[in-house]
């Protein structure tokens, strides 16, 4: 996995998780949903990079 893509994926996952938890803590469903989608986007980016690495080997 390229280092920059790995960093982007980890950042998206972390920001999404924080945003989701903050949204839930303050009772804002919209912010929580945005956080969940951002976290999922990071998960997908990570999975994409892992599959690209697997195909290289």
Phi, psi and omega in degrees: 000132180293146186298320182292319179292323178296319179295318178298316181297314181295320179296314179298319179297315183291313180298318179297317180297316179296314181297320179297314182292322177295317178300318178292322182294321181266358177080023180260104184292327181295315179294320178298319179293321177298320179296318179297318181292322178294319178296318179295322178297319177295320178297318180294320179298318180296316180296321179298315181293322178295320180291325176296320178295320181294325180288333178292323184284000000 
